[in-house]
PDB file of C-alpha atoms in Angstrom:
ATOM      1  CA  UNK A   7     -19.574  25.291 -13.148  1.00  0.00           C
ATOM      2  CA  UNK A   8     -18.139  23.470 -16.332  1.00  0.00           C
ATOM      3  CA  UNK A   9     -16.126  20.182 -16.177  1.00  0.00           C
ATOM      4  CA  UNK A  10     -13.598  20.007 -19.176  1.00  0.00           C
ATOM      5  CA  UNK A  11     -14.183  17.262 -20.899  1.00  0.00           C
ATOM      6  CA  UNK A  12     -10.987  15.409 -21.170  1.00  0.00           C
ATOM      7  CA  UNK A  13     -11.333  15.482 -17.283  1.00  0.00           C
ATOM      8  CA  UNK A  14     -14.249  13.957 -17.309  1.00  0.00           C
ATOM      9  CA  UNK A  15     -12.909  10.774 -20.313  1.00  0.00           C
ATOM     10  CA  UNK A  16     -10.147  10.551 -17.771  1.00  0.00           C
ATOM     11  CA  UNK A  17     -12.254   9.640 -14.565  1.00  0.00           C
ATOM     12  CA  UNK A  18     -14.472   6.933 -16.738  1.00  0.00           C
ATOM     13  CA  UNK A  19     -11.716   5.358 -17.866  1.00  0.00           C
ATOM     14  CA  UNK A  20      -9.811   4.909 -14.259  1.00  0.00           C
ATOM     15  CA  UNK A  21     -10.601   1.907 -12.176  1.00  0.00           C
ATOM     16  CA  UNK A  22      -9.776   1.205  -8.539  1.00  0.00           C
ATOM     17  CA  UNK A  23      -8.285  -2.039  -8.380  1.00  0.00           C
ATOM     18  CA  UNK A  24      -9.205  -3.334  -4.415  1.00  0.00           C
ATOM     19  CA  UNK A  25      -6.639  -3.771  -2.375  1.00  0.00           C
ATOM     20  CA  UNK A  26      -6.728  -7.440  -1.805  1.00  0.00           C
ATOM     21  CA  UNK A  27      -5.714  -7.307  -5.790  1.00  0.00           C
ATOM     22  CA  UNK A  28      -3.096  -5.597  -5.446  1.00  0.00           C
ATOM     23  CA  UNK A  29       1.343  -6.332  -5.415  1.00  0.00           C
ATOM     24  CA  UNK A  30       2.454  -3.629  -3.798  1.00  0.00           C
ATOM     25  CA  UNK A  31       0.147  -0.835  -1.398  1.00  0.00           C
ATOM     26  CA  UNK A  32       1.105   2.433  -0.273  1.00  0.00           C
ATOM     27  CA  UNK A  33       1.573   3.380   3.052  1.00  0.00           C
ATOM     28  CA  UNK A  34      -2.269   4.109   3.529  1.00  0.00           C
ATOM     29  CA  UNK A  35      -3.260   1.398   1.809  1.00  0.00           C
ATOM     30  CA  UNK A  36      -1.244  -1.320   4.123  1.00  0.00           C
ATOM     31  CA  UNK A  37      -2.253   0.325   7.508  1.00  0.00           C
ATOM     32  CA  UNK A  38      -5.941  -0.081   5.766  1.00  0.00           C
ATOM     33  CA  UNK A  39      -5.372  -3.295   5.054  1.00  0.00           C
ATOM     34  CA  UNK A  40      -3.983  -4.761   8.542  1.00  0.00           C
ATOM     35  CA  UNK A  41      -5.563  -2.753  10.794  1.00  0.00           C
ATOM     36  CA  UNK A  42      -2.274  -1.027  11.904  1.00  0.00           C
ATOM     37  CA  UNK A  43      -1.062   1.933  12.357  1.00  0.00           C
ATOM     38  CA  UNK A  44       0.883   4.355  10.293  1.00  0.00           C
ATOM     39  CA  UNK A  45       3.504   4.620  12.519  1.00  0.00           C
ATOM     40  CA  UNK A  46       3.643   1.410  13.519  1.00  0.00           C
ATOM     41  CA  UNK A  47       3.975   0.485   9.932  1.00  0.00           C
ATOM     42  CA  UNK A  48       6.864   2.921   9.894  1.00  0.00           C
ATOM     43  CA  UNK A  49       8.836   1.171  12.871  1.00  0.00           C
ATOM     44  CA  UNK A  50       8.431  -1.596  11.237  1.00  0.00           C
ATOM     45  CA  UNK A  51       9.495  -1.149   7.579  1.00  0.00           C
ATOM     46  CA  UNK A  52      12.568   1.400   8.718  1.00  0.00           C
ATOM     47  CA  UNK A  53      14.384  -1.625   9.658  1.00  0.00           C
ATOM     48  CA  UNK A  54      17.183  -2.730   6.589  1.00  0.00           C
ATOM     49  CA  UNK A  55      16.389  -6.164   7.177  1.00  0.00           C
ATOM     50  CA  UNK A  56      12.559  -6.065   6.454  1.00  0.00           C
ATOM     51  CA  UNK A  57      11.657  -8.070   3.081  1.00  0.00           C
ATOM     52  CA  UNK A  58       8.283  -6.492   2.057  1.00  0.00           C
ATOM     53  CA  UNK A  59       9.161  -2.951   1.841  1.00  0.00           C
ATOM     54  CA  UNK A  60      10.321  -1.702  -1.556  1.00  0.00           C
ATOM     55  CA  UNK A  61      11.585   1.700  -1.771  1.00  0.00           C
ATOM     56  CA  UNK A  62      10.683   3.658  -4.750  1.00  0.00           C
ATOM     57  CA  UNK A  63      13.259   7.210  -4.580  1.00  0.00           C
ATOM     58  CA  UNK A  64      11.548   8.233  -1.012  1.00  0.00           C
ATOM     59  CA  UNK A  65       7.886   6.439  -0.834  1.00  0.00           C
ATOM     60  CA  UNK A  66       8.154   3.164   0.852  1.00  0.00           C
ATOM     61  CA  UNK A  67       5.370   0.545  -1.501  1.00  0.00           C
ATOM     62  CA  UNK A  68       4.392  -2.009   0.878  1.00  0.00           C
ATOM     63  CA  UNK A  69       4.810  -6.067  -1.234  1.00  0.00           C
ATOM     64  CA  UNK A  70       1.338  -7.222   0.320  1.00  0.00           C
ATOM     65  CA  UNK A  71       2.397 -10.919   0.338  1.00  0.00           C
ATOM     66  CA  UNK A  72       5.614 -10.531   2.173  1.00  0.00           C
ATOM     67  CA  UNK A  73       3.396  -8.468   4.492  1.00  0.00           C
ATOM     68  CA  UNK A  74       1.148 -11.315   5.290  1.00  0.00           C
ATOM     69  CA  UNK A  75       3.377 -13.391   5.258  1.00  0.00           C
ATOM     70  CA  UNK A  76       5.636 -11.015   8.394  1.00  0.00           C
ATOM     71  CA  UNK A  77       2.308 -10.684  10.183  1.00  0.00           C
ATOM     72  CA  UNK A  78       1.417 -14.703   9.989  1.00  0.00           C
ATOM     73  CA  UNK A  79       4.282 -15.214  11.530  1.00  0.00           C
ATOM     74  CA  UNK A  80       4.324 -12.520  14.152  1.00  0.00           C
ATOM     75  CA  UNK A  81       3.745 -13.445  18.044  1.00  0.00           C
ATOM     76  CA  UNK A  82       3.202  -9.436  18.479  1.00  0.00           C
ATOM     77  CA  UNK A  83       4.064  -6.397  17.090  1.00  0.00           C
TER      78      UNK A  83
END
């Protein structure tokens, strides 16, 4: 089995950037993050009030401040 090359360029040159580094986090990477669920994250972020969701066409990013900032300040969830 042969591996085209440019493939191959392109994987050396991409770097994961941890989470903890990161603005914004996907859906995946915020339930990751907090130890919370996807749905729950869902519930949460649905509401038009909530501050650290950013909508980007359909794909809710997750601003990972905000977000610890919300949970901080949470009694529960």
């Amino acid at each position: 089995m042969m591996i085209n090359t440019t493939t191959r360029a392109t994987q050396r040159r991409r770097t994961e950037v941890p989470i903890w580094q990161k603005e914004l986090l996907t859906l995946e990477e915020a339930a990751e993050y907090t130890g919370l669920g996807l749905q729950k994250l869902r519930d949460i972020s649905n509401d038009e009030h909530c501050d650290f969701v950013l909508w980007n066409a359909s794909k809710r990013m997750f601003k990972r401040r905000k977000l610890e900032t919300y949970l901080d300040a949470a009694y529960s969830i």
